[in-house]
PDB file of C-alpha atoms in Angstrom:
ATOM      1  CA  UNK A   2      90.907 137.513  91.762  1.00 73.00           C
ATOM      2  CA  UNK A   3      93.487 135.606  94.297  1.00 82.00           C
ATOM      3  CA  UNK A   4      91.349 135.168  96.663  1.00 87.00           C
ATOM      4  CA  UNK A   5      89.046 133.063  93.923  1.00 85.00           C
ATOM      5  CA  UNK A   6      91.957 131.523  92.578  1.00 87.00           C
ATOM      6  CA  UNK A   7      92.609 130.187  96.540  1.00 90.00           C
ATOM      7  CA  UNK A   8      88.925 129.551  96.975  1.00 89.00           C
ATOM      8  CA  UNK A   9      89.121 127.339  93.711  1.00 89.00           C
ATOM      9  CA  UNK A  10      92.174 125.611  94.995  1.00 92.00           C
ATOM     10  CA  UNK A  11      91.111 124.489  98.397  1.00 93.00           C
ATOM     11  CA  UNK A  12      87.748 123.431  97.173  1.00 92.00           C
ATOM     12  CA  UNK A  13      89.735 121.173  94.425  1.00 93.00           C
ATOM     13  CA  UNK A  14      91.647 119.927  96.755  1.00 95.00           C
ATOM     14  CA  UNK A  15      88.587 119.048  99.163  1.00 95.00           C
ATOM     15  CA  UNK A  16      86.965 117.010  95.920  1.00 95.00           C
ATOM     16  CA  UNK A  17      89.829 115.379  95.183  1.00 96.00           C
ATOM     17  CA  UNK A  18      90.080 114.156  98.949  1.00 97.00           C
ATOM     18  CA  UNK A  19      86.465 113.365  98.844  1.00 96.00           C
ATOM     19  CA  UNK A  20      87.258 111.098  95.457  1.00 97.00           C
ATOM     20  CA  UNK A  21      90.230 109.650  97.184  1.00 97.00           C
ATOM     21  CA  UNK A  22      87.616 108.552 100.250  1.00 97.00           C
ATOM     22  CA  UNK A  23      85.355 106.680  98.114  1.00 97.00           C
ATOM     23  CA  UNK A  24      87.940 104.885  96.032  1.00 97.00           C
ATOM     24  CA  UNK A  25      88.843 103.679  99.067  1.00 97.00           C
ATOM     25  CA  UNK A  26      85.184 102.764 100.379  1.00 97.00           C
ATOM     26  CA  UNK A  27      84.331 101.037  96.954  1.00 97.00           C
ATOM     27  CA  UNK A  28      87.425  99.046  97.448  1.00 98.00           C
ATOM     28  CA  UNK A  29      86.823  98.141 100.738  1.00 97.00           C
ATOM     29  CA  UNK A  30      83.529  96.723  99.626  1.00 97.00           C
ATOM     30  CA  UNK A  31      84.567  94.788  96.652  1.00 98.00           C
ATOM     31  CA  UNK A  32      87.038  92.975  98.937  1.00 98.00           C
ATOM     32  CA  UNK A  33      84.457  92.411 101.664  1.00 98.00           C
ATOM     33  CA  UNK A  34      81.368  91.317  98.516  1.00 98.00           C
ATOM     34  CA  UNK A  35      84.877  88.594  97.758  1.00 97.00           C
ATOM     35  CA  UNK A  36      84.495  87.287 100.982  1.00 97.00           C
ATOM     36  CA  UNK A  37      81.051  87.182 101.207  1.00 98.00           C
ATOM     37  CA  UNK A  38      80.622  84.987  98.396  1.00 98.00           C
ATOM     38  CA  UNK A  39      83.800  82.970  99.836  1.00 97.00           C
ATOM     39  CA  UNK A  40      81.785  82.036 102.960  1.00 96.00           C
ATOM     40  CA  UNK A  41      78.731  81.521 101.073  1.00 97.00           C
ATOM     41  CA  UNK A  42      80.495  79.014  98.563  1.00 96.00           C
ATOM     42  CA  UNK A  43      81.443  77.672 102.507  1.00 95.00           C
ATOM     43  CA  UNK A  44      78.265  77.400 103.266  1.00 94.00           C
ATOM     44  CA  UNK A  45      77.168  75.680 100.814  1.00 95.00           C
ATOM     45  CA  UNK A  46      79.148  72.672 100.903  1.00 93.00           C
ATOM     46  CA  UNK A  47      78.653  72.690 104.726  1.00 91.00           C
ATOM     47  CA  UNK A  48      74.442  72.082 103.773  1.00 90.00           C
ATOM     48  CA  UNK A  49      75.912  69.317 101.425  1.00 91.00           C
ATOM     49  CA  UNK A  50      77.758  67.273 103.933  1.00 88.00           C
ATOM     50  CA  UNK A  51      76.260  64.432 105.691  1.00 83.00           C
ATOM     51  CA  UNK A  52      76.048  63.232 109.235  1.00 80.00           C
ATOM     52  CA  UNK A  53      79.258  62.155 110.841  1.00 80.00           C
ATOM     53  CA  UNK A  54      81.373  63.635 107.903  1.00 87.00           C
ATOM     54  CA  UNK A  55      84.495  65.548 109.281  1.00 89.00           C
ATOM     55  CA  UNK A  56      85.320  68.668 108.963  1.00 92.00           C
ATOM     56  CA  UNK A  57      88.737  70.398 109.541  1.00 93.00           C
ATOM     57  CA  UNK A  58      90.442  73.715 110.351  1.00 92.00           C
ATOM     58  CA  UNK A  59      93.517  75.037 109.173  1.00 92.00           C
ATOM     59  CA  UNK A  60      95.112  76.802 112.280  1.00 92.00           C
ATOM     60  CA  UNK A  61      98.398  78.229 110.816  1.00 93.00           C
ATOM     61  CA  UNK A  62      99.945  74.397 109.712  1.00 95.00           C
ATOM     62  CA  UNK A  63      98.061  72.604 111.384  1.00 95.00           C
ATOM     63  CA  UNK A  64      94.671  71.035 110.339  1.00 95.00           C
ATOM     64  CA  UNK A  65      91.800  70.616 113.298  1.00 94.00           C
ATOM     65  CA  UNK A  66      89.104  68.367 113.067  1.00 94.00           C
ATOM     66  CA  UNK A  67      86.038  70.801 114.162  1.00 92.00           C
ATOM     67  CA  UNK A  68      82.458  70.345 114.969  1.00 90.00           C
ATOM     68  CA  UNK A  69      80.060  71.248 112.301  1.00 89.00           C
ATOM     69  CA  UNK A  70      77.545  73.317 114.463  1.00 89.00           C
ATOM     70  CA  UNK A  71      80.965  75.663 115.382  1.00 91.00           C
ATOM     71  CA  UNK A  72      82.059  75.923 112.115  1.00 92.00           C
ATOM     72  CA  UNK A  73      78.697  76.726 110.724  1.00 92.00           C
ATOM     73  CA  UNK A  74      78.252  79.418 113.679  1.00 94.00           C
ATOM     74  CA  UNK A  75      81.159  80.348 112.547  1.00 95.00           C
ATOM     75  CA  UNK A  76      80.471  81.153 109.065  1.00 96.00           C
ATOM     76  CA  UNK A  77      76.819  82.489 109.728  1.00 96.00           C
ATOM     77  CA  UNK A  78      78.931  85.049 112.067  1.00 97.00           C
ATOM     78  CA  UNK A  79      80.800  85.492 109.760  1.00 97.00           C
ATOM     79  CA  UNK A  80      78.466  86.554 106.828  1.00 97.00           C
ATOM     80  CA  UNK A  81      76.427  88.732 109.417  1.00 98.00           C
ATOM     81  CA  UNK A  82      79.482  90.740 110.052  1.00 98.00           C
ATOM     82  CA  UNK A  83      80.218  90.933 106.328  1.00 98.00           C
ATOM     83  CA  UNK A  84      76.873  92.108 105.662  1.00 97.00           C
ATOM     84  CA  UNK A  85      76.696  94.654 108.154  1.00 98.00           C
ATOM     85  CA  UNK A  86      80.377  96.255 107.202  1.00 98.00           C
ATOM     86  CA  UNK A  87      78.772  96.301 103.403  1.00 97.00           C
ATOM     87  CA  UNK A  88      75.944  98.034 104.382  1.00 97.00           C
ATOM     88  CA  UNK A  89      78.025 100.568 106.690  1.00 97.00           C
ATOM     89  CA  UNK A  90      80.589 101.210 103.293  1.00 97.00           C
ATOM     90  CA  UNK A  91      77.126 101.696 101.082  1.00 97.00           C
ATOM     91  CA  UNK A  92      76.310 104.245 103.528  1.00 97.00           C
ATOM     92  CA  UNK A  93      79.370 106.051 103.896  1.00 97.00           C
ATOM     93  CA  UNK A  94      79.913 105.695  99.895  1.00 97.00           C
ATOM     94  CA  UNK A  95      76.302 107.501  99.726  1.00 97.00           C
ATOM     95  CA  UNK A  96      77.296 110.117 102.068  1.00 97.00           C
ATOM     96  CA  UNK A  97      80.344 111.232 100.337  1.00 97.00           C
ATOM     97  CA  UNK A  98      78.841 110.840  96.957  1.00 97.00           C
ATOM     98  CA  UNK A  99      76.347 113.128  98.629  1.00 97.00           C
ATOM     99  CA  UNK A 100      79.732 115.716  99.818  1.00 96.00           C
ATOM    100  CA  UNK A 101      81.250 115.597  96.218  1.00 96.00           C
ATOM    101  CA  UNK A 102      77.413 116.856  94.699  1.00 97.00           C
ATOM    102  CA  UNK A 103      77.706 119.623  96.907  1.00 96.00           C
ATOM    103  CA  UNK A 104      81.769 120.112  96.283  1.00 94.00           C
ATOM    104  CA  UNK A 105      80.950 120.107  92.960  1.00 94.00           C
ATOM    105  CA  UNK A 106      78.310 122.456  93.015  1.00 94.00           C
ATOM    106  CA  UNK A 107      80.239 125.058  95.284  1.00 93.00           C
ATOM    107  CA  UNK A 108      83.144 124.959  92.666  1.00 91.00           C
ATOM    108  CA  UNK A 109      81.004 125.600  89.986  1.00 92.00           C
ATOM    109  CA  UNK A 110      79.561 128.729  91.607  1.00 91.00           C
ATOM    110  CA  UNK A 111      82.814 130.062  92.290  1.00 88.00           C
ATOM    111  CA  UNK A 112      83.977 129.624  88.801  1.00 87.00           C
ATOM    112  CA  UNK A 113      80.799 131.299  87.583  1.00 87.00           C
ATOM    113  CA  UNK A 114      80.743 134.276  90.166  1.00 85.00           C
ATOM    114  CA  UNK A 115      84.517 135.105  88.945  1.00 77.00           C
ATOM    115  CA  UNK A 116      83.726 135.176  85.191  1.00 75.00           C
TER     116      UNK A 116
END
C-alpha cells in the first residue's frame, strides 16, 4: 500500500509540474498575441502614411527620424518572429496537454488497481 501511496505522489507531483508548464506556455502566448496586434495596429498606420511623411524612433530618450522601408522591415520581421514563437508555444501547449492526458490516465489506474 506505500509503495501506491509513493506511486500516487510522484505522479501528482509530475501533473502538477506539467500544469505549472502550460500556465506558463499560455502566458507566454497571450503576451506574444499583445504584441502581435501591437505591431499590427503599427502597421497599419505605416499603410496610412503618405509619401515624404516622417517617421521617428524612440532610442532610449531620444527620438530618430527613420526611413519607412526600415521601419516597415522592421515590423514585418517583427510579426514573422511573433508568429513563429506562437506557433512554437501552440505546439508545445499541445504536447503537454498531450503529457497531462496520459498523467492523468496513469493516476487513475493506480488509484483503481489499489482499491
Amino acid at each position: 500500500m506505500a509503495e501506491i501511496q509513493a506511486r500516487l505522489q510522484a505522479l501528482s507531483e509530475d501533473f502538477q509540474k506539467l500544469q505549472q508548464e502550460l500556465q506558463t506556455a499560455v502566458d507566454s502566448r497571450q503576451k506574444l498575441e499583445g504584441q502581435k496586434q501591437e505591431n499590427l495596429g503599427v502597421k497599419k498606420e505605416f499603410e496610412r502614411l503618405g509619401e515624404g511623411e516622417t517617421i521617428y524612433k524612440l532610442a532610449g530618450p531620444v527620438l530618430l527620424k527613420q526611413d519607412k522601408f526600415e521601419a516597415d522591415s522592421t515590423v514585418k520581421g517583427r510579426l514573422d518572429f511573433i508568429s513563429g514563437e506562437i506557433s512554437r508555444l501552440e505546439a508545445q501547449i499541445k504536447d503537454t496537454q498531450d503529457k497531462m492526458e496520459k498523467k492523468k490516465t496513469e493516476i487513475i489506474q493506480v488509484q483503481s488497481s489499489a482499491q
